[in-house]
């Protein structure tokens, strides 16, 4: 499997995990049983999403740089 495809797939699954943890956090707050650790559950997928998203964001620019297409 191509490295870029693998990162893209991991990014998609991380977004699902992040969404689930945010929903769990909202439910806990609505029920009044909010604890700090529930709020912190969303942070690990969020940081991993940050790094994988930045990698995916730079892919087109890196490909253009590697091919030698310079603006101008």
PDB file of N, CA, C and O in Angstrom:
ATOM      1  N   UNK A   1       0.851  -1.177   0.000  1.00  0.00           N
ATOM      2  CA  UNK A   1       0.000   0.000   0.000  1.00  0.00           C
ATOM      3  C   UNK A   1       0.899   1.245   0.000  1.00  0.00           C
ATOM      4  O   UNK A   1       1.893   1.301   0.693  1.00  0.00           O
ATOM      5  N   UNK A   2       0.508   2.211  -0.771  1.00  0.00           N
ATOM      6  CA  UNK A   2       1.253   3.458  -0.883  1.00  0.00           C
ATOM      7  C   UNK A   2       1.205   4.222   0.448  1.00  0.00           C
ATOM      8  O   UNK A   2       0.182   4.252   1.124  1.00  0.00           O
ATOM      9  N   UNK A   3       2.323   4.825   0.804  1.00  0.00           N
ATOM     10  CA  UNK A   3       2.442   5.562   2.071  1.00  0.00           C
ATOM     11  C   UNK A   3       1.399   6.678   2.166  1.00  0.00           C
ATOM     12  O   UNK A   3       0.775   6.866   3.212  1.00  0.00           O
ATOM     13  N   UNK A   4       1.196   7.428   1.081  1.00  0.00           N
ATOM     14  CA  UNK A   4       0.237   8.538   1.103  1.00  0.00           C
ATOM     15  C   UNK A   4      -1.193   8.033   1.277  1.00  0.00           C
ATOM     16  O   UNK A   4      -1.984   8.656   1.983  1.00  0.00           O
ATOM     17  N   UNK A   5      -1.514   6.920   0.662  1.00  0.00           N
ATOM     18  CA  UNK A   5      -2.851   6.346   0.811  1.00  0.00           C
ATOM     19  C   UNK A   5      -3.058   5.882   2.247  1.00  0.00           C
ATOM     20  O   UNK A   5      -4.138   6.058   2.821  1.00  0.00           O
ATOM     21  N   UNK A   6      -2.015   5.304   2.842  1.00  0.00           N
ATOM     22  CA  UNK A   6      -2.103   4.839   4.228  1.00  0.00           C
ATOM     23  C   UNK A   6      -2.344   6.008   5.176  1.00  0.00           C
ATOM     24  O   UNK A   6      -3.186   5.927   6.072  1.00  0.00           O
ATOM     25  N   UNK A   7      -1.620   7.102   4.994  1.00  0.00           N
ATOM     26  CA  UNK A   7      -1.796   8.296   5.841  1.00  0.00           C
ATOM     27  C   UNK A   7      -3.205   8.859   5.669  1.00  0.00           C
ATOM     28  O   UNK A   7      -3.854   9.251   6.642  1.00  0.00           O
ATOM     29  N   UNK A   8      -3.692   8.885   4.434  1.00  0.00           N
ATOM     30  CA  UNK A   8      -5.037   9.401   4.178  1.00  0.00           C
ATOM     31  C   UNK A   8      -6.096   8.548   4.888  1.00  0.00           C
ATOM     32  O   UNK A   8      -7.039   9.072   5.484  1.00  0.00           O
ATOM     33  N   UNK A   9      -5.927   7.218   4.848  1.00  0.00           N
ATOM     34  CA  UNK A   9      -6.868   6.327   5.508  1.00  0.00           C
ATOM     35  C   UNK A   9      -6.815   6.501   7.033  1.00  0.00           C
ATOM     36  O   UNK A   9      -7.853   6.530   7.697  1.00  0.00           O
ATOM     37  N   UNK A  10      -5.624   6.620   7.580  1.00  0.00           N
ATOM     38  CA  UNK A  10      -5.479   6.854   9.022  1.00  0.00           C
ATOM     39  C   UNK A  10      -6.132   8.178   9.405  1.00  0.00           C
ATOM     40  O   UNK A  10      -6.797   8.279  10.430  1.00  0.00           O
ATOM     41  N   UNK A  11      -5.967   9.194   8.566  1.00  0.00           N
ATOM     42  CA  UNK A  11      -6.562  10.500   8.833  1.00  0.00           C
ATOM     43  C   UNK A  11      -8.091  10.395   8.881  1.00  0.00           C
ATOM     44  O   UNK A  11      -8.735  11.008   9.738  1.00  0.00           O
ATOM     45  N   UNK A  12      -8.655   9.619   7.974  1.00  0.00           N
ATOM     46  CA  UNK A  12     -10.116   9.437   7.968  1.00  0.00           C
ATOM     47  C   UNK A  12     -10.595   8.749   9.237  1.00  0.00           C
ATOM     48  O   UNK A  12     -11.588   9.159   9.841  1.00  0.00           O
ATOM     49  N   UNK A  13      -9.896   7.689   9.661  1.00  0.00           N
ATOM     50  CA  UNK A  13     -10.305   6.975  10.869  1.00  0.00           C
ATOM     51  C   UNK A  13     -10.097   7.821  12.112  1.00  0.00           C
ATOM     52  O   UNK A  13     -10.880   7.760  13.062  1.00  0.00           O
ATOM     53  N   UNK A  14      -9.049   8.633  12.111  1.00  0.00           N
ATOM     54  CA  UNK A  14      -8.839   9.540  13.242  1.00  0.00           C
ATOM     55  C   UNK A  14      -9.950  10.574  13.330  1.00  0.00           C
ATOM     56  O   UNK A  14     -10.356  10.955  14.435  1.00  0.00           O
ATOM     57  N   UNK A  15     -10.441  11.028  12.195  1.00  0.00           N
ATOM     58  CA  UNK A  15     -11.538  12.004  12.230  1.00  0.00           C
ATOM     59  C   UNK A  15     -12.802  11.375  12.808  1.00  0.00           C
ATOM     60  O   UNK A  15     -13.550  12.035  13.531  1.00  0.00           O
ATOM     61  N   UNK A  16     -13.030  10.098  12.510  1.00  0.00           N
ATOM     62  CA  UNK A  16     -14.178   9.408  13.101  1.00  0.00           C
ATOM     63  C   UNK A  16     -13.989   9.275  14.615  1.00  0.00           C
ATOM     64  O   UNK A  16     -14.913   9.534  15.399  1.00  0.00           O
ATOM     65  N   UNK A  17     -12.786   8.900  15.042  1.00  0.00           N
ATOM     66  CA  UNK A  17     -12.510   8.763  16.478  1.00  0.00           C
ATOM     67  C   UNK A  17     -12.667  10.109  17.191  1.00  0.00           C
ATOM     68  O   UNK A  17     -13.230  10.175  18.290  1.00  0.00           O
ATOM     69  N   UNK A  18     -12.186  11.172  16.576  1.00  0.00           N
ATOM     70  CA  UNK A  18     -12.311  12.496  17.173  1.00  0.00           C
ATOM     71  C   UNK A  18     -13.775  12.894  17.304  1.00  0.00           C
ATOM     72  O   UNK A  18     -14.204  13.409  18.343  1.00  0.00           O
ATOM     73  N   UNK A  19     -14.567  12.639  16.265  1.00  0.00           N
ATOM     74  CA  UNK A  19     -15.986  12.978  16.294  1.00  0.00           C
ATOM     75  C   UNK A  19     -16.706  12.211  17.402  1.00  0.00           C
ATOM     76  O   UNK A  19     -17.539  12.779  18.134  1.00  0.00           O
ATOM     77  N   UNK A  20     -16.380  10.947  17.549  1.00  0.00           N
ATOM     78  CA  UNK A  20     -17.009  10.134  18.606  1.00  0.00           C
ATOM     79  C   UNK A  20     -16.646  10.666  19.992  1.00  0.00           C
ATOM     80  O   UNK A  20     -17.507  10.767  20.871  1.00  0.00           O
ATOM     81  N   UNK A  21     -15.384  11.041  20.197  1.00  0.00           N
ATOM     82  CA  UNK A  21     -14.992  11.553  21.512  1.00  0.00           C
ATOM     83  C   UNK A  21     -15.656  12.901  21.817  1.00  0.00           C
ATOM     84  O   UNK A  21     -15.997  13.172  22.968  1.00  0.00           O
ATOM     85  N   UNK A  22     -15.853  13.722  20.798  1.00  0.00           N
ATOM     86  CA  UNK A  22     -16.541  14.993  21.011  1.00  0.00           C
ATOM     87  C   UNK A  22     -18.011  14.747  21.359  1.00  0.00           C
ATOM     88  O   UNK A  22     -18.563  15.401  22.253  1.00  0.00           O
ATOM     89  N   UNK A  23     -18.633  13.790  20.685  1.00  0.00           N
ATOM     90  CA  UNK A  23     -20.024  13.455  21.003  1.00  0.00           C
ATOM     91  C   UNK A  23     -20.134  12.922  22.428  1.00  0.00           C
ATOM     92  O   UNK A  23     -21.048  13.293  23.176  1.00  0.00           O
ATOM     93  N   UNK A  24     -19.190  12.072  22.829  1.00  0.00           N
ATOM     94  CA  UNK A  24     -19.174  11.565  24.202  1.00  0.00           C
ATOM     95  C   UNK A  24     -19.029  12.711  25.199  1.00  0.00           C
ATOM     96  O   UNK A  24     -19.682  12.741  26.241  1.00  0.00           O
ATOM     97  N   UNK A  25     -18.196  13.668  24.871  1.00  0.00           N
ATOM     98  CA  UNK A  25     -17.998  14.830  25.735  1.00  0.00           C
ATOM     99  C   UNK A  25     -19.291  15.639  25.863  1.00  0.00           C
ATOM    100  O   UNK A  25     -19.666  16.061  26.965  1.00  0.00           O
ATOM    101  N   UNK A  26     -19.989  15.873  24.747  1.00  0.00           N
ATOM    102  CA  UNK A  26     -21.248  16.617  24.790  1.00  0.00           C
ATOM    103  C   UNK A  26     -22.301  15.876  25.607  1.00  0.00           C
ATOM    104  O   UNK A  26     -23.051  16.494  26.374  1.00  0.00           O
ATOM    105  N   UNK A  27     -22.368  14.570  25.458  1.00  0.00           N
ATOM    106  CA  UNK A  27     -23.337  13.778  26.220  1.00  0.00           C
ATOM    107  C   UNK A  27     -23.021  13.857  27.713  1.00  0.00           C
ATOM    108  O   UNK A  27     -23.923  14.011  28.545  1.00  0.00           O
ATOM    109  N   UNK A  28     -21.738  13.767  28.062  1.00  0.00           N
ATOM    110  CA  UNK A  28     -21.350  13.839  29.476  1.00  0.00           C
ATOM    111  C   UNK A  28     -21.699  15.198  30.069  1.00  0.00           C
ATOM    112  O   UNK A  28     -22.161  15.285  31.215  1.00  0.00           O
ATOM    113  N   UNK A  29     -21.476  16.256  29.304  1.00  0.00           N
ATOM    114  CA  UNK A  29     -21.803  17.600  29.803  1.00  0.00           C
ATOM    115  C   UNK A  29     -23.321  17.742  29.949  1.00  0.00           C
ATOM    116  O   UNK A  29     -23.810  18.307  30.939  1.00  0.00           O
ATOM    117  N   UNK A  30     -24.085  17.218  29.002  1.00  0.00           N
ATOM    118  CA  UNK A  30     -25.549  17.323  29.062  1.00  0.00           C
ATOM    119  C   UNK A  30     -26.116  16.535  30.238  1.00  0.00           C
ATOM    120  O   UNK A  30     -27.121  16.940  30.830  1.00  0.00           O
ATOM    121  N   UNK A  31     -25.482  15.411  30.574  1.00  0.00           N
ATOM    122  CA  UNK A  31     -25.960  14.595  31.687  1.00  0.00           C
ATOM    123  C   UNK A  31     -25.477  15.123  33.035  1.00  0.00           C
ATOM    124  O   UNK A  31     -25.930  14.659  34.081  1.00  0.00           O
ATOM    125  N   UNK A  32     -24.554  16.056  33.018  1.00  0.00           N
ATOM    126  CA  UNK A  32     -24.054  16.629  34.256  1.00  0.00           C
ATOM    127  C   UNK A  32     -22.982  15.784  34.918  1.00  0.00           C
ATOM    128  O   UNK A  32     -22.634  16.033  36.068  1.00  0.00           O
ATOM    129  N   UNK A  33     -22.452  14.802  34.223  1.00  0.00           N
ATOM    130  CA  UNK A  33     -21.408  13.941  34.793  1.00  0.00           C
ATOM    131  C   UNK A  33     -20.065  14.242  34.159  1.00  0.00           C
ATOM    132  O   UNK A  33     -19.242  13.353  33.969  1.00  0.00           O
ATOM    133  N   UNK A  34     -19.865  15.471  33.829  1.00  0.00           N
ATOM    134  CA  UNK A  34     -18.626  15.847  33.140  1.00  0.00           C
ATOM    135  C   UNK A  34     -17.417  15.732  34.075  1.00  0.00           C
ATOM    136  O   UNK A  34     -17.430  16.228  35.191  1.00  0.00           O
ATOM    137  N   UNK A  35     -16.406  15.054  33.594  1.00  0.00           N
ATOM    138  CA  UNK A  35     -15.126  14.967  34.303  1.00  0.00           C
ATOM    139  C   UNK A  35     -14.051  15.479  33.360  1.00  0.00           C
ATOM    140  O   UNK A  35     -14.210  15.449  32.135  1.00  0.00           O
ATOM    141  N   UNK A  36     -12.958  15.948  33.933  1.00  0.00           N
ATOM    142  CA  UNK A  36     -11.895  16.499  33.098  1.00  0.00           C
ATOM    143  C   UNK A  36     -11.324  15.474  32.129  1.00  0.00           C
ATOM    144  O   UNK A  36     -11.005  15.799  30.994  1.00  0.00           O
ATOM    145  N   UNK A  37     -11.201  14.224  32.570  1.00  0.00           N
ATOM    146  CA  UNK A  37     -10.594  13.220  31.708  1.00  0.00           C
ATOM    147  C   UNK A  37     -11.448  12.953  30.474  1.00  0.00           C
ATOM    148  O   UNK A  37     -10.929  12.585  29.425  1.00  0.00           O
ATOM    149  N   UNK A  38     -12.768  13.166  30.575  1.00  0.00           N
ATOM    150  CA  UNK A  38     -13.632  12.986  29.405  1.00  0.00           C
ATOM    151  C   UNK A  38     -13.337  14.082  28.379  1.00  0.00           C
ATOM    152  O   UNK A  38     -13.311  13.833  27.175  1.00  0.00           O
ATOM    153  N   UNK A  39     -13.095  15.276  28.861  1.00  0.00           N
ATOM    154  CA  UNK A  39     -12.742  16.367  27.959  1.00  0.00           C
ATOM    155  C   UNK A  39     -11.402  16.158  27.284  1.00  0.00           C
ATOM    156  O   UNK A  39     -11.198  16.558  26.135  1.00  0.00           O
ATOM    157  N   UNK A  40     -10.482  15.502  27.998  1.00  0.00           N
ATOM    158  CA  UNK A  40      -9.154  15.254  27.436  1.00  0.00           C
ATOM    159  C   UNK A  40      -9.116  14.071  26.477  1.00  0.00           C
ATOM    160  O   UNK A  40      -8.109  13.853  25.811  1.00  0.00           O
ATOM    161  N   UNK A  41     -10.193  13.303  26.406  1.00  0.00           N
ATOM    162  CA  UNK A  41     -10.224  12.158  25.489  1.00  0.00           C
ATOM    163  C   UNK A  41     -10.060  12.578  24.028  1.00  0.00           C
ATOM    164  O   UNK A  41      -9.528  11.820  23.219  1.00  0.00           O
ATOM    165  N   UNK A  42     -10.527  13.755  23.689  1.00  0.00           N
ATOM    166  CA  UNK A  42     -10.484  14.209  22.300  1.00  0.00           C
ATOM    167  C   UNK A  42      -9.104  14.718  21.884  1.00  0.00           C
ATOM    168  O   UNK A  42      -8.847  14.871  20.692  1.00  0.00           O
ATOM    169  N   UNK A  43      -8.222  14.955  22.828  1.00  0.00           N
ATOM    170  CA  UNK A  43      -6.933  15.554  22.478  1.00  0.00           C
ATOM    171  C   UNK A  43      -5.986  14.639  21.693  1.00  0.00           C
ATOM    172  O   UNK A  43      -5.386  15.098  20.719  1.00  0.00           O
ATOM    173  N   UNK A  44      -5.806  13.368  22.056  1.00  0.00           N
ATOM    174  CA  UNK A  44      -4.890  12.539  21.248  1.00  0.00           C
ATOM    175  C   UNK A  44      -5.290  12.412  19.777  1.00  0.00           C
ATOM    176  O   UNK A  44      -4.452  12.635  18.897  1.00  0.00           O
ATOM    177  N   UNK A  45      -6.580  12.120  19.458  1.00  0.00           N
ATOM    178  CA  UNK A  45      -6.909  12.086  18.038  1.00  0.00           C
ATOM    179  C   UNK A  45      -6.775  13.454  17.370  1.00  0.00           C
ATOM    180  O   UNK A  45      -6.427  13.545  16.192  1.00  0.00           O
ATOM    181  N   UNK A  46      -7.020  14.514  18.138  1.00  0.00           N
ATOM    182  CA  UNK A  46      -6.908  15.853  17.562  1.00  0.00           C
ATOM    183  C   UNK A  46      -5.464  16.162  17.167  1.00  0.00           C
ATOM    184  O   UNK A  46      -5.208  16.690  16.080  1.00  0.00           O
ATOM    185  N   UNK A  47      -4.505  15.825  18.036  1.00  0.00           N
ATOM    186  CA  UNK A  47      -3.103  16.082  17.705  1.00  0.00           C
ATOM    187  C   UNK A  47      -2.636  15.213  16.539  1.00  0.00           C
ATOM    188  O   UNK A  47      -1.893  15.668  15.675  1.00  0.00           O
ATOM    189  N   UNK A  48      -3.083  13.965  16.507  1.00  0.00           N
ATOM    190  CA  UNK A  48      -2.729  13.106  15.383  1.00  0.00           C
ATOM    191  C   UNK A  48      -3.365  13.607  14.095  1.00  0.00           C
ATOM    192  O   UNK A  48      -2.752  13.529  13.017  1.00  0.00           O
ATOM    193  N   UNK A  49      -4.582  14.133  14.187  1.00  0.00           N
ATOM    194  CA  UNK A  49      -5.218  14.746  13.014  1.00  0.00           C
ATOM    195  C   UNK A  49      -4.439  15.962  12.534  1.00  0.00           C
ATOM    196  O   UNK A  49      -4.334  16.202  11.329  1.00  0.00           O
ATOM    197  N   UNK A  50      -3.905  16.722  13.460  1.00  0.00           N
ATOM    198  CA  UNK A  50      -3.106  17.891  13.097  1.00  0.00           C
ATOM    199  C   UNK A  50      -1.899  17.480  12.262  1.00  0.00           C
ATOM    200  O   UNK A  50      -1.651  18.038  11.186  1.00  0.00           O
ATOM    201  N   UNK A  51      -1.158  16.477  12.742  1.00  0.00           N
ATOM    202  CA  UNK A  51       0.048  16.074  12.027  1.00  0.00           C
ATOM    203  C   UNK A  51      -0.268  15.401  10.697  1.00  0.00           C
ATOM    204  O   UNK A  51       0.382  15.696   9.679  1.00  0.00           O
ATOM    205  N   UNK A  52      -1.261  14.529  10.673  1.00  0.00           N
ATOM    206  CA  UNK A  52      -1.594  13.881   9.403  1.00  0.00           C
ATOM    207  C   UNK A  52      -2.203  14.885   8.428  1.00  0.00           C
ATOM    208  O   UNK A  52      -1.955  14.822   7.229  1.00  0.00           O
ATOM    209  N   UNK A  53      -2.984  15.834   8.935  1.00  0.00           N
ATOM    210  CA  UNK A  53      -3.562  16.856   8.070  1.00  0.00           C
ATOM    211  C   UNK A  53      -2.514  17.781   7.480  1.00  0.00           C
ATOM    212  O   UNK A  53      -2.587  18.153   6.301  1.00  0.00           O
ATOM    213  N   UNK A  54      -1.521  18.150   8.286  1.00  0.00           N
ATOM    214  CA  UNK A  54      -0.439  18.985   7.751  1.00  0.00           C
ATOM    215  C   UNK A  54       0.359  18.234   6.688  1.00  0.00           C
ATOM    216  O   UNK A  54       0.752  18.804   5.668  1.00  0.00           O
ATOM    217  N   UNK A  55       0.573  16.947   6.912  1.00  0.00           N
ATOM    218  CA  UNK A  55       1.268  16.130   5.911  1.00  0.00           C
ATOM    219  C   UNK A  55       0.470  16.085   4.610  1.00  0.00           C
ATOM    220  O   UNK A  55       1.019  16.301   3.526  1.00  0.00           O
ATOM    221  N   UNK A  56      -0.823  15.825   4.715  1.00  0.00           N
ATOM    222  CA  UNK A  56      -1.655  15.756   3.520  1.00  0.00           C
ATOM    223  C   UNK A  56      -1.768  17.116   2.838  1.00  0.00           C
ATOM    224  O   UNK A  56      -1.871  17.192   1.611  1.00  0.00           O
ATOM    225  N   UNK A  57      -1.741  18.185   3.619  1.00  0.00           N
ATOM    226  CA  UNK A  57      -1.805  19.527   3.044  1.00  0.00           C
ATOM    227  C   UNK A  57      -0.577  19.847   2.214  1.00  0.00           C
ATOM    228  O   UNK A  57      -0.661  20.501   1.174  1.00  0.00           O
ATOM    229  N   UNK A  58       0.588  19.379   2.665  1.00  0.00           N
ATOM    230  CA  UNK A  58       1.828  19.709   1.959  1.00  0.00           C
ATOM    231  C   UNK A  58       2.124  18.790   0.778  1.00  0.00           C
ATOM    232  O   UNK A  58       3.023  19.089   0.001  1.00  0.00           O
ATOM    233  N   UNK A  59       1.391  17.689   0.627  1.00  0.00           N
ATOM    234  CA  UNK A  59       1.660  16.757  -0.469  1.00  0.00           C
ATOM    235  C   UNK A  59       1.640  17.405  -1.850  1.00  0.00           C
ATOM    236  O   UNK A  59       2.577  17.196  -2.633  1.00  0.00           O
ATOM    237  N   UNK A  60       0.625  18.184  -2.215  1.00  0.00           N
ATOM    238  CA  UNK A  60       0.645  18.776  -3.560  1.00  0.00           C
ATOM    239  C   UNK A  60       1.815  19.741  -3.779  1.00  0.00           C
ATOM    240  O   UNK A  60       2.389  19.787  -4.864  1.00  0.00           O
ATOM    241  N   UNK A  61       2.169  20.470  -2.740  1.00  0.00           N
ATOM    242  CA  UNK A  61       3.286  21.405  -2.870  1.00  0.00           C
ATOM    243  C   UNK A  61       4.613  20.666  -3.004  1.00  0.00           C
ATOM    244  O   UNK A  61       5.483  21.065  -3.773  1.00  0.00           O
ATOM    245  N   UNK A  62       4.752  19.577  -2.260  1.00  0.00           N
ATOM    246  CA  UNK A  62       5.974  18.779  -2.357  1.00  0.00           C
ATOM    247  C   UNK A  62       6.082  18.117  -3.722  1.00  0.00           C
ATOM    248  O   UNK A  62       7.173  18.040  -4.300  1.00  0.00           O
ATOM    249  N   UNK A  63       4.968  17.653  -4.262  1.00  0.00           N
ATOM    250  CA  UNK A  63       4.991  17.030  -5.581  1.00  0.00           C
ATOM    251  C   UNK A  63       5.368  18.051  -6.653  1.00  0.00           C
ATOM    252  O   UNK A  63       6.138  17.748  -7.570  1.00  0.00           O
ATOM    253  N   UNK A  64       4.833  19.252  -6.517  1.00  0.00           N
ATOM    254  CA  UNK A  64       5.157  20.312  -7.486  1.00  0.00           C
ATOM    255  C   UNK A  64       6.630  20.697  -7.365  1.00  0.00           C
ATOM    256  O   UNK A  64       7.318  20.913  -8.366  1.00  0.00           O
ATOM    257  N   UNK A  65       7.154  20.752  -6.133  1.00  0.00           N
ATOM    258  CA  UNK A  65       8.542  21.110  -5.912  1.00  0.00           C
ATOM    259  C   UNK A  65       9.468  20.029  -6.469  1.00  0.00           C
ATOM    260  O   UNK A  65      10.493  20.332  -7.083  1.00  0.00           O
ATOM    261  N   UNK A  66       9.095  18.751  -6.274  1.00  0.00           N
ATOM    262  CA  UNK A  66       9.919  17.654  -6.766  1.00  0.00           C
ATOM    263  C   UNK A  66       9.944  17.573  -8.285  1.00  0.00           C
ATOM    264  O   UNK A  66      10.920  17.180  -8.876  1.00  0.00           O
ATOM    265  N   UNK A  67       8.831  17.960  -8.926  1.00  0.00           N
ATOM    266  CA  UNK A  67       8.769  17.882 -10.388  1.00  0.00           C
ATOM    267  C   UNK A  67       9.513  19.037 -11.051  1.00  0.00           C
ATOM    268  O   UNK A  67       9.751  19.008 -12.238  1.00  0.00           O
ATOM    269  N   UNK A  68       9.843  20.051 -10.275  1.00  0.00           N
ATOM    270  CA  UNK A  68      10.613  21.178 -10.813  1.00  0.00           C
ATOM    271  C   UNK A  68       9.755  22.277 -11.403  1.00  0.00           C
ATOM    272  O   UNK A  68      10.269  23.175 -12.044  1.00  0.00           O
ATOM    273  N   UNK A  69       8.462  22.222 -11.209  1.00  0.00           N
ATOM    274  CA  UNK A  69       7.583  23.288 -11.706  1.00  0.00           C
ATOM    275  C   UNK A  69       7.648  24.467 -10.757  1.00  0.00           C
ATOM    276  O   UNK A  69       7.062  24.450  -9.687  1.00  0.00           O
ATOM    277  N   UNK A  70       8.358  25.472 -11.157  1.00  0.00           N
ATOM    278  CA  UNK A  70       8.490  26.670 -10.336  1.00  0.00           C
ATOM    279  C   UNK A  70       7.548  27.733 -10.882  1.00  0.00           C
ATOM    280  O   UNK A  70       7.354  27.853 -12.096  1.00  0.00           O
ATOM    281  N   UNK A  71       6.934  28.512  -9.995  1.00  0.00           N
ATOM    282  CA  UNK A  71       6.055  29.586 -10.491  1.00  0.00           C
ATOM    283  C   UNK A  71       6.877  30.649 -11.209  1.00  0.00           C
ATOM    284  O   UNK A  71       7.988  30.969 -10.851  1.00  0.00           O
ATOM    285  N   UNK A  72       6.270  31.165 -12.264  1.00  0.00           N
ATOM    286  CA  UNK A  72       6.938  32.264 -12.951  1.00  0.00           C
ATOM    287  C   UNK A  72       7.399  32.000 -14.279  1.00  0.00           C
ATOM    288  O   UNK A  72       7.677  31.368 -15.104  1.00  0.00           O
TER     289      UNK A  72
END
